[in-house]
Amino acid sequence: MPPPSAPASHHLRLWWRRRGRAGAVGATFAVALLAAALLLALSSYASVVFPASGGRRGPALVGLTLVRRASEKGALCLDGSAPGYHLQRGSGSGSQSWLIHLEGGGWCRNLKSCASRQRSMLGSSRYMEGQVEFTGILSDDKSQNPDFYNWNKVKIRYCDGASFSGNVKDELQNGTRFFFRGQRIWEAVMNELVVKGLRNAKQAFLTGCSAGGLATYIHCDSFRALLPKDSRVKCLADGGFFLDVEDISGRRTMQSFYSDVVRLQDLKERFPHCNSNMEVGQCFFPREVVKHIVSPVFVLNPAYDAWQVQHALAPEASDPQHSWLDCRLDISKCSSEQLEILQGFRKELHDAISEVKQKRDWGFYINSCFVHCQSLSSLTWHSPTSPRVNNKSIAEAVGDWFFDRREVKEIDCEYPCNPTCHNLVFEKPFKI
């Protein structure tokens, strides 16, 4: 998986396609994003930011803080370096409200892929940027983030390879040092934030994107336990509802992948409620995890998740004739037969969130876009041209749900019905 938020394009050109909008509008978006040229990652293609215009200042740059005495706590990235986070203090009415975001970036399923991560920001703080832009749900611009702009906001960097879940004491794996300590990273960062004011929060919101969205499901209740009983505490998982589906060749590629991750980092004990008759990888899927969550969660997912289409539904290994290549890169190029399969994938998501539909205080927003994460981009989170379902942007829907302004359980119509979608078009698929 390529590192998130890389500053320049490596092998992938990305632009937004707005279906039903032609000419100048589409060209404007294409030029703006090509100028932004970024490396698209599982966790953060959504950190696309348009240049400030009309005198508006750019996104805030927030510095990296490394966890203190990380080695003593055993809270270490894959390579043994200290984990980190970015903290922007709130102000005014938001000074006692906290929004925590768990970064994503895929998983490593074997020692080879984990070793590769040790030489990147997904496995070592030595490669992390000193500052990152806070955009979308992390923005401090009220026009882009109306409900959370002045809150204390934290982005926790992802460097353990297993959604902040592993806790393997042994450092040596086949003679090489690996630190599978995601759970300890979670605990160490939370302990620091508690001291820095989280323990006094009147409101708190745990969010995450992709692999960080999965981590949000996993840690939602433990996050709630850190806060005062009379505080409002909820969670949002963006692009994190990964599905246990058969791919186009009939194999369960994602289940096999997750099984490798669970075995490598010894995660089985992390899910004590999981049925012992199930394949170990099944315990890692949100459909199983959500069954045991007590705290309110908001599920934000596209029905045609671009990453999942490319790696769960139609992975390269399942398509030796490359008949799905164009469809994987651009949904508008899918054949009628392929679209029928994609509609079946959408139905799988609807069936998988059946547990969520029964939870009274939960919410969801399932749009019909070909994207991945949507909360970290100001374009998709909240702008005049944001995707909408029932005339509500994602930010408006999430805010309405968090503050109990209304029940939010939005499911979009089938592709290609929604002209407000910004569908991704790839030059090459996501890496895995």
CSV table of C-alpha atoms in Angstrom, one decimal:
chain,number,residue,atom,x,y,z
A,1,MET,CA,0.0,0.0,0.0
A,2,PRO,CA,1.5,3.4,-0.8
A,3,PRO,CA,2.0,5.8,2.0
A,4,PRO,CA,-0.9,8.2,2.7
A,5,SER,CA,-0.8,11.9,2.0
A,6,ALA,CA,2.4,11.7,-0.1
A,7,PRO,CA,3.1,15.2,-1.5
A,8,ALA,CA,3.6,14.2,-5.2
A,9,SER,CA,2.3,11.8,-7.8
A,10,HIS,CA,4.2,8.6,-8.1
A,11,HIS,CA,2.4,6.3,-10.5
A,12,LEU,CA,-1.2,7.2,-10.2
A,13,ARG,CA,-3.1,10.1,-11.7
A,14,LEU,CA,-6.4,10.9,-10.0
A,15,TRP,CA,-9.2,13.1,-11.0
A,16,TRP,CA,-12.8,13.5,-10.0
A,17,ARG,CA,-15.5,12.7,-12.6
A,18,ARG,CA,-18.9,14.3,-11.8
A,19,ARG,CA,-21.5,12.4,-13.7
A,20,GLY,CA,-24.1,14.5,-15.4
A,21,ARG,CA,-22.0,17.7,-15.2
A,22,ALA,CA,-20.1,18.6,-18.4
A,23,GLY,CA,-17.6,20.9,-19.9
A,24,ALA,CA,-16.2,23.6,-17.8
A,25,VAL,CA,-17.1,22.2,-14.4
A,26,GLY,CA,-15.5,18.8,-15.0
A,27,ALA,CA,-12.5,20.4,-16.5
A,28,THR,CA,-12.0,22.7,-13.5
A,29,PHE,CA,-12.0,19.8,-11.1
A,30,ALA,CA,-9.7,17.8,-13.3
A,31,VAL,CA,-7.1,20.6,-13.6
A,32,ALA,CA,-7.3,21.4,-9.9
A,33,LEU,CA,-6.7,17.8,-8.8
A,34,LEU,CA,-4.0,17.2,-11.4
A,35,ALA,CA,-2.2,20.3,-10.1
A,36,ALA,CA,-2.5,18.8,-6.6
A,37,ALA,CA,-0.9,15.5,-7.8
A,38,LEU,CA,-0.8,13.1,-5.0
A,39,LEU,CA,-0.2,9.5,-4.3
A,40,LEU,CA,-3.5,7.8,-3.7
A,41,ALA,CA,-3.5,5.5,-0.6
A,42,LEU,CA,-6.1,3.3,0.9
A,43,SER,CA,-6.5,5.6,3.8
A,44,SER,CA,-6.2,9.0,2.3
A,45,TYR,CA,-6.9,9.6,-1.4
A,46,ALA,CA,-9.4,11.9,0.3
A,47,SER,CA,-6.8,14.3,1.5
A,48,VAL,CA,-7.2,16.0,-1.8
A,49,VAL,CA,-7.3,19.8,-1.2
A,50,PHE,CA,-8.0,22.5,-3.7
A,51,PRO,CA,-5.8,25.5,-3.6
A,52,ALA,CA,-7.2,28.4,-1.6
A,53,SER,CA,-8.8,31.0,-3.8
A,54,GLY,CA,-10.5,34.4,-3.3
A,55,GLY,CA,-8.2,35.2,-0.4
A,56,ARG,CA,-9.2,32.2,1.6
A,57,ARG,CA,-6.3,30.8,3.6
A,58,GLY,CA,-5.1,27.3,3.0
A,59,PRO,CA,-5.6,24.3,5.4
A,60,ALA,CA,-3.9,24.4,8.8
A,61,LEU,CA,-0.5,22.6,9.1
A,62,VAL,CA,-0.3,20.6,12.3
A,63,GLY,CA,3.0,19.3,13.7
A,64,LEU,CA,3.8,15.7,14.7
A,65,THR,CA,4.1,14.7,18.3
A,66,LEU,CA,5.9,11.5,19.2
A,67,VAL,CA,4.7,9.4,22.1
A,68,ARG,CA,6.8,9.9,25.2
A,69,ARG,CA,8.7,7.0,26.6
A,70,ALA,CA,7.3,4.8,23.9
A,71,SER,CA,9.9,2.1,24.2
A,72,GLU,CA,9.3,1.8,28.0
A,73,LYS,CA,5.6,1.3,27.2
A,74,GLY,CA,6.2,-1.1,24.4
A,75,ALA,CA,4.1,1.1,22.2
A,76,LEU,CA,6.2,1.0,19.0
A,77,CYS,CA,5.8,1.1,15.2
A,78,LEU,CA,6.7,-1.9,13.2
A,79,ASP,CA,10.3,-0.9,13.1
A,80,GLY,CA,10.6,-0.1,16.8
A,81,SER,CA,10.3,3.7,16.4
A,82,ALA,CA,7.9,5.8,18.5
A,83,PRO,CA,4.4,6.3,17.2
A,84,GLY,CA,3.0,9.8,16.7
A,85,TYR,CA,0.0,12.0,16.4
A,86,HIS,CA,-0.9,15.5,15.3
A,87,LEU,CA,-2.9,17.7,17.8
A,88,GLN,CA,-4.6,21.0,17.0
A,89,ARG,CA,-6.1,22.7,20.0
A,90,GLY,CA,-9.7,23.8,20.0
A,91,SER,CA,-11.1,27.2,20.9
A,92,GLY,CA,-14.1,29.0,22.2
A,93,SER,CA,-17.2,26.8,22.3
A,94,GLY,CA,-15.2,23.8,21.1
A,95,SER,CA,-12.4,24.0,23.7
A,96,GLN,CA,-13.9,21.0,25.7
A,97,SER,CA,-14.8,19.0,22.6
A,98,TRP,CA,-12.5,16.4,21.0
A,99,LEU,CA,-12.4,14.7,17.6
A,100,ILE,CA,-9.9,11.9,17.2
A,101,HIS,CA,-9.1,10.5,13.8
A,102,LEU,CA,-7.4,7.1,13.2
A,103,GLU,CA,-5.4,7.1,10.0
A,104,GLY,CA,-5.7,4.2,7.7
A,105,GLY,CA,-3.4,2.6,5.1
A,106,GLY,CA,-4.2,-1.1,4.6
A,107,TRP,CA,-2.6,-4.0,6.4
A,108,CYS,CA,0.5,-6.3,6.1
A,109,ARG,CA,-0.3,-10.0,5.9
A,110,ASN,CA,3.2,-11.5,6.1
A,111,LEU,CA,6.8,-10.6,7.2
A,112,LYS,CA,7.8,-9.5,3.7
A,113,SER,CA,5.0,-6.9,3.4
A,114,CYS,CA,5.6,-5.8,7.0
A,115,ALA,CA,9.3,-5.4,6.3
A,116,SER,CA,8.4,-3.2,3.4
A,117,ARG,CA,6.3,-1.0,5.7
A,118,GLN,CA,9.2,-0.6,8.1
A,119,ARG,CA,10.8,1.5,5.5
A,120,SER,CA,7.8,3.8,5.1
A,121,MET,CA,5.5,6.1,7.1
A,122,LEU,CA,3.1,3.1,7.5
A,123,GLY,CA,5.6,1.3,9.7
A,124,SER,CA,8.0,3.9,11.0
A,125,SER,CA,7.7,7.4,12.4
A,126,ARG,CA,11.2,8.1,10.9
A,127,TYR,CA,9.4,8.5,7.6
A,128,MET,CA,6.4,10.5,8.8
A,129,GLU,CA,5.9,14.1,7.7
A,130,GLY,CA,6.7,16.7,10.4
A,131,GLN,CA,3.5,18.5,9.5
A,132,VAL,CA,0.2,17.5,7.8
A,133,GLU,CA,-2.7,19.5,6.5
A,134,PHE,CA,-6.0,19.2,8.4
A,135,THR,CA,-8.9,19.1,5.9
A,136,GLY,CA,-12.4,17.8,5.7
A,137,ILE,CA,-13.6,16.7,9.1
A,138,LEU,CA,-10.3,17.9,10.6
A,139,SER,CA,-10.6,21.4,9.0
A,140,ASP,CA,-10.7,24.5,11.3
A,141,ASP,CA,-12.6,26.4,8.6
A,142,LYS,CA,-16.2,26.8,9.6
A,143,SER,CA,-17.4,27.0,6.0
A,144,GLN,CA,-15.9,23.5,5.3
A,145,ASN,CA,-16.5,21.9,8.7
A,146,PRO,CA,-19.5,23.6,10.3
A,147,ASP,CA,-20.0,21.4,13.3
A,148,PHE,CA,-16.5,20.5,14.4
A,149,TYR,CA,-14.2,23.3,13.1
A,150,ASN,CA,-13.2,24.7,16.6
A,151,TRP,CA,-12.9,21.4,18.4
A,152,ASN,CA,-9.6,19.9,19.7
A,153,LYS,CA,-8.7,17.6,16.8
A,154,VAL,CA,-6.2,14.8,16.7
A,155,LYS,CA,-4.9,12.6,13.8
A,156,ILE,CA,-3.3,9.4,15.1
A,157,ARG,CA,-0.7,8.0,12.7
A,158,TYR,CA,-1.0,4.4,11.6
A,159,CYS,CA,2.2,2.4,11.7
A,160,ASP,CA,1.4,-1.1,13.1
A,161,GLY,CA,-0.1,-2.8,10.0
A,162,ALA,CA,-3.2,-4.3,11.8
A,163,SER,CA,-5.7,-1.5,12.5
A,164,PHE,CA,-4.2,-0.6,16.0
A,165,SER,CA,-4.9,-4.2,17.2
A,166,GLY,CA,-1.8,-6.3,17.7
A,167,ASN,CA,-0.1,-6.9,21.0
A,168,VAL,CA,2.7,-9.5,20.4
A,169,LYS,CA,5.3,-9.5,23.1
A,170,ASP,CA,8.0,-11.4,21.1
A,171,GLU,CA,10.0,-9.0,18.9
A,172,LEU,CA,11.9,-11.6,16.8
A,173,GLN,CA,10.1,-13.1,13.8
A,174,ASN,CA,12.4,-15.5,11.8
A,175,GLY,CA,15.4,-13.7,13.2
A,176,THR,CA,14.2,-10.2,12.3
A,177,ARG,CA,12.7,-7.6,14.7
A,178,PHE,CA,9.1,-6.7,14.2
A,179,PHE,CA,6.9,-4.9,16.7
A,180,PHE,CA,3.2,-5.8,16.4
A,181,ARG,CA,2.0,-3.4,19.0
A,182,GLY,CA,-1.0,-1.6,17.6
A,183,GLN,CA,-3.1,-2.1,20.8
A,184,ARG,CA,-0.3,-0.6,22.9
A,185,ILE,CA,0.0,2.4,20.5
A,186,TRP,CA,-3.7,3.0,20.9
A,187,GLU,CA,-3.4,2.9,24.7
A,188,ALA,CA,-0.3,5.1,24.9
A,189,VAL,CA,-1.8,7.8,22.6
A,190,MET,CA,-5.1,7.8,24.5
A,191,ASN,CA,-3.2,8.1,27.8
A,192,GLU,CA,-1.4,11.1,26.6
A,193,LEU,CA,-4.6,12.7,25.2
A,194,VAL,CA,-6.4,12.1,28.5
A,195,VAL,CA,-3.8,14.1,30.3
A,196,LYS,CA,-3.9,16.8,27.7
A,197,GLY,CA,-7.6,17.4,28.3
A,198,LEU,CA,-9.6,14.5,26.8
A,199,ARG,CA,-10.7,13.3,30.3
A,200,ASN,CA,-12.6,16.6,30.7
A,201,ALA,CA,-14.4,16.4,27.3
A,202,LYS,CA,-18.0,17.4,27.2
A,203,GLN,CA,-18.2,15.8,23.7
A,204,ALA,CA,-15.9,13.4,21.9
A,205,PHE,CA,-16.0,11.8,18.5
A,206,LEU,CA,-13.8,8.9,17.4
A,207,THR,CA,-13.4,8.7,13.6
A,208,GLY,CA,-11.2,6.8,11.2
A,209,CYS,CA,-10.8,6.1,7.5
A,210,SER,CA,-10.4,2.8,5.8
A,211,ALA,CA,-8.1,0.6,8.0
A,212,GLY,CA,-8.6,3.4,10.5
A,213,GLY,CA,-12.3,3.0,10.0
A,214,LEU,CA,-12.0,-0.7,10.9
A,215,ALA,CA,-10.0,0.4,14.0
A,216,THR,CA,-12.8,2.8,14.9
A,217,TYR,CA,-15.2,-0.2,15.1
A,218,ILE,CA,-12.7,-2.1,17.1
A,219,HIS,CA,-12.0,0.6,19.7
A,220,CYS,CA,-15.2,2.5,19.9
A,221,ASP,CA,-16.4,1.1,23.2
A,222,SER,CA,-12.9,1.4,24.8
A,223,PHE,CA,-12.8,5.0,23.7
A,224,ARG,CA,-16.2,5.6,25.3
A,225,ALA,CA,-14.8,4.1,28.6
A,226,LEU,CA,-12.2,6.9,28.8
A,227,LEU,CA,-14.7,9.7,28.9
A,228,PRO,CA,-17.0,11.1,31.7
A,229,LYS,CA,-20.3,9.2,31.8
A,230,ASP,CA,-22.3,12.4,31.2
A,231,SER,CA,-20.3,13.3,28.0
A,232,ARG,CA,-21.6,12.8,24.5
A,233,VAL,CA,-19.4,10.2,22.9
A,234,LYS,CA,-19.9,8.7,19.4
A,235,CYS,CA,-17.9,7.1,16.6
A,236,LEU,CA,-17.7,7.4,12.8
A,237,ALA,CA,-16.2,4.8,10.5
A,238,ASP,CA,-15.5,6.1,7.0
A,239,GLY,CA,-14.8,3.6,4.2
A,240,GLY,CA,-14.2,0.9,6.8
A,241,PHE,CA,-17.0,-1.6,6.3
A,242,PHE,CA,-15.0,-4.2,4.4
A,243,LEU,CA,-17.1,-7.1,3.1
A,244,ASP,CA,-16.5,-10.8,3.3
A,245,VAL,CA,-17.6,-11.6,-0.3
A,246,GLU,CA,-16.7,-14.0,-3.0
A,247,ASP,CA,-14.6,-12.4,-5.8
A,248,ILE,CA,-15.5,-12.8,-9.5
A,249,SER,CA,-13.6,-16.2,-9.5
A,250,GLY,CA,-15.5,-17.5,-6.5
A,251,ARG,CA,-12.7,-17.2,-4.0
A,252,ARG,CA,-12.9,-15.2,-0.7
A,253,THR,CA,-9.8,-13.1,-1.3
A,254,MET,CA,-10.4,-10.6,1.6
A,255,GLN,CA,-11.2,-13.4,4.1
A,256,SER,CA,-7.9,-15.1,3.2
A,257,PHE,CA,-6.1,-11.8,3.5
A,258,TYR,CA,-7.6,-11.0,6.9
A,259,SER,CA,-6.8,-14.6,8.1
A,260,ASP,CA,-3.1,-14.0,7.4
A,261,VAL,CA,-3.2,-10.7,9.2
A,262,VAL,CA,-5.0,-12.2,12.2
A,263,ARG,CA,-2.5,-15.1,12.4
A,264,LEU,CA,0.6,-13.0,11.9
A,265,GLN,CA,-0.3,-10.5,14.7
A,266,ASP,CA,-2.1,-13.1,16.9
A,267,LEU,CA,-5.3,-11.2,16.9
A,268,LYS,CA,-7.7,-14.1,17.7
A,269,GLU,CA,-7.8,-13.2,21.4
A,270,ARG,CA,-8.7,-9.6,20.4
A,271,PHE,CA,-12.2,-10.9,19.4
A,272,PRO,CA,-13.4,-13.2,22.2
A,273,HIS,CA,-17.0,-13.0,21.0
A,274,CYS,CA,-16.1,-14.5,17.6
A,275,ASN,CA,-17.6,-17.9,16.9
A,276,SER,CA,-14.9,-20.6,17.4
A,277,ASN,CA,-16.2,-22.4,14.3
A,278,MET,CA,-15.5,-19.4,12.1
A,279,GLU,CA,-12.4,-18.9,10.0
A,280,VAL,CA,-10.1,-16.6,12.0
A,281,GLY,CA,-10.2,-13.9,9.3
A,282,GLN,CA,-14.0,-13.6,9.6
A,283,CYS,CA,-13.6,-12.1,13.1
A,284,PHE,CA,-11.8,-9.1,11.6
A,285,PHE,CA,-14.7,-8.0,9.4
A,286,PRO,CA,-16.9,-5.2,10.6
A,287,ARG,CA,-20.1,-7.3,10.1
A,288,GLU,CA,-18.9,-9.4,13.1
A,289,VAL,CA,-17.3,-6.6,15.1
A,290,VAL,CA,-20.4,-4.3,15.1
A,291,LYS,CA,-22.5,-7.1,16.8
A,292,HIS,CA,-20.8,-6.4,20.1
A,293,ILE,CA,-20.5,-2.5,20.0
A,294,VAL,CA,-22.6,-0.7,22.6
A,295,SER,CA,-21.7,2.9,21.7
A,296,PRO,CA,-23.4,4.8,18.9
A,297,VAL,CA,-21.6,4.5,15.5
A,298,PHE,CA,-22.1,6.2,12.2
A,299,VAL,CA,-21.3,4.1,9.1
A,300,LEU,CA,-20.1,6.2,6.2
A,301,ASN,CA,-19.5,4.0,3.1
A,302,PRO,CA,-19.9,4.2,-0.7
A,303,ALA,CA,-22.0,1.4,-2.1
A,304,TYR,CA,-19.3,0.9,-4.8
A,305,ASP,CA,-16.2,1.3,-2.7
A,306,ALA,CA,-13.3,1.7,-5.2
A,307,TRP,CA,-10.7,-0.1,-3.1
A,308,GLN,CA,-13.0,-3.1,-2.4
A,309,VAL,CA,-14.1,-3.3,-6.1
A,310,GLN,CA,-10.4,-3.5,-7.0
A,311,HIS,CA,-9.2,-5.9,-4.3
A,312,ALA,CA,-12.2,-7.8,-2.8
A,313,LEU,CA,-14.6,-8.1,-5.7
A,314,ALA,CA,-12.4,-8.1,-8.7
A,315,PRO,CA,-8.7,-8.6,-7.6
A,316,GLU,CA,-6.1,-8.9,-10.3
A,317,ALA,CA,-5.5,-12.6,-9.5
A,318,SER,CA,-9.2,-13.4,-10.2
A,319,ASP,CA,-9.1,-11.8,-13.6
A,320,PRO,CA,-6.3,-13.3,-15.7
A,321,GLN,CA,-7.9,-12.2,-18.9
A,322,HIS,CA,-8.0,-8.6,-17.6
A,323,SER,CA,-11.6,-8.3,-18.6
A,324,TRP,CA,-12.3,-6.2,-15.5
A,325,LEU,CA,-9.4,-3.8,-15.9
A,326,ASP,CA,-11.2,-0.9,-17.4
A,327,CYS,CA,-14.2,-1.3,-15.0
A,328,ARG,CA,-11.8,-1.4,-12.0
A,329,LEU,CA,-10.3,1.9,-13.0
A,330,ASP,CA,-13.4,3.7,-14.1
A,331,ILE,CA,-17.0,2.7,-13.2
A,332,SER,CA,-18.4,4.4,-16.3
A,333,LYS,CA,-16.5,1.8,-18.4
A,334,CYS,CA,-18.2,-1.2,-16.8
A,335,SER,CA,-20.2,-3.4,-19.1
A,336,SER,CA,-23.9,-4.2,-18.3
A,337,GLU,CA,-22.8,-7.6,-17.0
A,338,GLN,CA,-20.2,-6.0,-14.7
A,339,LEU,CA,-22.7,-3.4,-13.5
A,340,GLU,CA,-25.0,-6.3,-12.6
A,341,ILE,CA,-22.3,-7.8,-10.4
A,342,LEU,CA,-21.6,-4.4,-8.9
A,343,GLN,CA,-25.3,-4.1,-8.0
A,344,GLY,CA,-24.9,-7.4,-6.3
A,345,PHE,CA,-22.0,-6.1,-4.3
A,346,ARG,CA,-24.1,-3.1,-3.3
A,347,LYS,CA,-26.8,-5.6,-2.0
A,348,GLU,CA,-24.1,-7.4,-0.1
A,349,LEU,CA,-23.3,-4.2,1.8
A,350,HIS,CA,-27.0,-3.6,2.5
A,351,ASP,CA,-27.3,-7.1,3.9
A,352,ALA,CA,-24.1,-6.7,5.9
A,353,ILE,CA,-25.3,-3.6,7.7
A,354,SER,CA,-28.6,-5.2,8.7
A,355,GLU,CA,-27.4,-5.3,12.3
A,356,VAL,CA,-26.7,-1.5,12.0
A,357,LYS,CA,-30.2,-0.9,10.7
A,358,GLN,CA,-31.7,-2.4,13.9
A,359,LYS,CA,-29.6,-0.2,16.3
A,360,ARG,CA,-31.8,2.8,17.1
A,361,ASP,CA,-29.0,5.3,18.0
A,362,TRP,CA,-26.7,4.4,15.1
A,363,GLY,CA,-26.7,6.1,11.7
A,364,PHE,CA,-25.5,5.5,8.2
A,365,TYR,CA,-24.9,7.3,4.9
A,366,ILE,CA,-24.4,4.9,2.0
A,367,ASN,CA,-24.0,6.9,-1.3
A,368,SER,CA,-23.7,5.4,-4.8
A,369,CYS,CA,-20.3,6.8,-5.6
A,370,PHE,CA,-17.2,5.0,-6.8
A,371,VAL,CA,-14.8,6.4,-4.2
A,372,HIS,CA,-13.2,5.2,-0.9
A,373,CYS,CA,-12.8,7.5,2.1
A,374,GLN,CA,-14.9,10.7,2.0
A,375,SER,CA,-14.5,12.5,5.4
A,376,LEU,CA,-11.0,13.9,4.9
A,377,SER,CA,-11.5,15.8,1.7
A,378,SER,CA,-13.1,19.2,1.9
A,379,LEU,CA,-14.6,18.5,-1.6
A,380,THR,CA,-16.5,15.4,-0.5
A,381,TRP,CA,-17.0,16.3,3.2
A,382,HIS,CA,-18.7,19.7,2.8
A,383,SER,CA,-18.6,22.1,-0.2
A,384,PRO,CA,-21.1,23.5,-2.6
A,385,THR,CA,-20.4,20.6,-4.9
A,386,SER,CA,-20.2,17.8,-2.4
A,387,PRO,CA,-22.0,14.5,-3.0
A,388,ARG,CA,-25.5,14.6,-1.6
A,389,VAL,CA,-28.2,12.1,-0.5
A,390,ASN,CA,-31.6,13.5,0.1
A,391,ASN,CA,-30.0,16.9,-0.4
A,392,LYS,CA,-27.7,16.5,2.5
A,393,SER,CA,-23.9,16.6,2.3
A,394,ILE,CA,-21.9,14.1,4.3
A,395,ALA,CA,-21.0,16.8,6.9
A,396,GLU,CA,-24.6,17.9,7.3
A,397,ALA,CA,-25.8,14.3,7.8
A,398,VAL,CA,-23.0,13.4,10.3
A,399,GLY,CA,-23.6,16.7,12.2
A,400,ASP,CA,-27.4,16.1,12.3
A,401,TRP,CA,-26.7,12.6,13.7
A,402,PHE,CA,-24.0,13.5,16.2
A,403,PHE,CA,-26.1,16.3,17.8
A,404,ASP,CA,-29.4,14.3,17.6
A,405,ARG,CA,-31.0,16.9,15.3
A,406,ARG,CA,-32.6,14.1,13.4
A,407,GLU,CA,-32.3,10.3,12.7
A,408,VAL,CA,-29.9,9.7,9.8
A,409,LYS,CA,-30.2,6.4,7.9
A,410,GLU,CA,-29.6,7.3,4.3
A,411,ILE,CA,-29.3,4.8,1.5
A,412,ASP,CA,-28.8,6.1,-2.0
A,413,CYS,CA,-30.3,4.8,-5.2
A,414,GLU,CA,-28.3,2.5,-7.5
A,415,TYR,CA,-25.5,3.8,-9.7
A,416,PRO,CA,-25.7,5.8,-11.9
A,417,CYS,CA,-28.6,7.6,-10.4
A,418,ASN,CA,-26.8,10.3,-8.3
A,419,PRO,CA,-25.4,13.2,-10.4
A,420,THR,CA,-23.6,14.7,-7.4
A,421,CYS,CA,-21.1,11.8,-7.0
A,422,HIS,CA,-17.4,12.5,-7.6
A,423,ASN,CA,-16.3,9.2,-9.0
A,424,LEU,CA,-12.7,8.3,-9.1
A,425,VAL,CA,-10.9,7.5,-12.3
A,426,PHE,CA,-7.6,5.6,-11.9
A,427,GLU,CA,-4.5,5.2,-14.1
A,428,LYS,CA,-3.6,2.1,-12.1
A,429,PRO,CA,-5.5,0.3,-9.3
A,430,PHE,CA,-4.8,0.9,-5.6
A,431,LYS,CA,-1.9,-1.0,-4.3
A,432,ILE,CA,-2.5,-3.6,-1.6
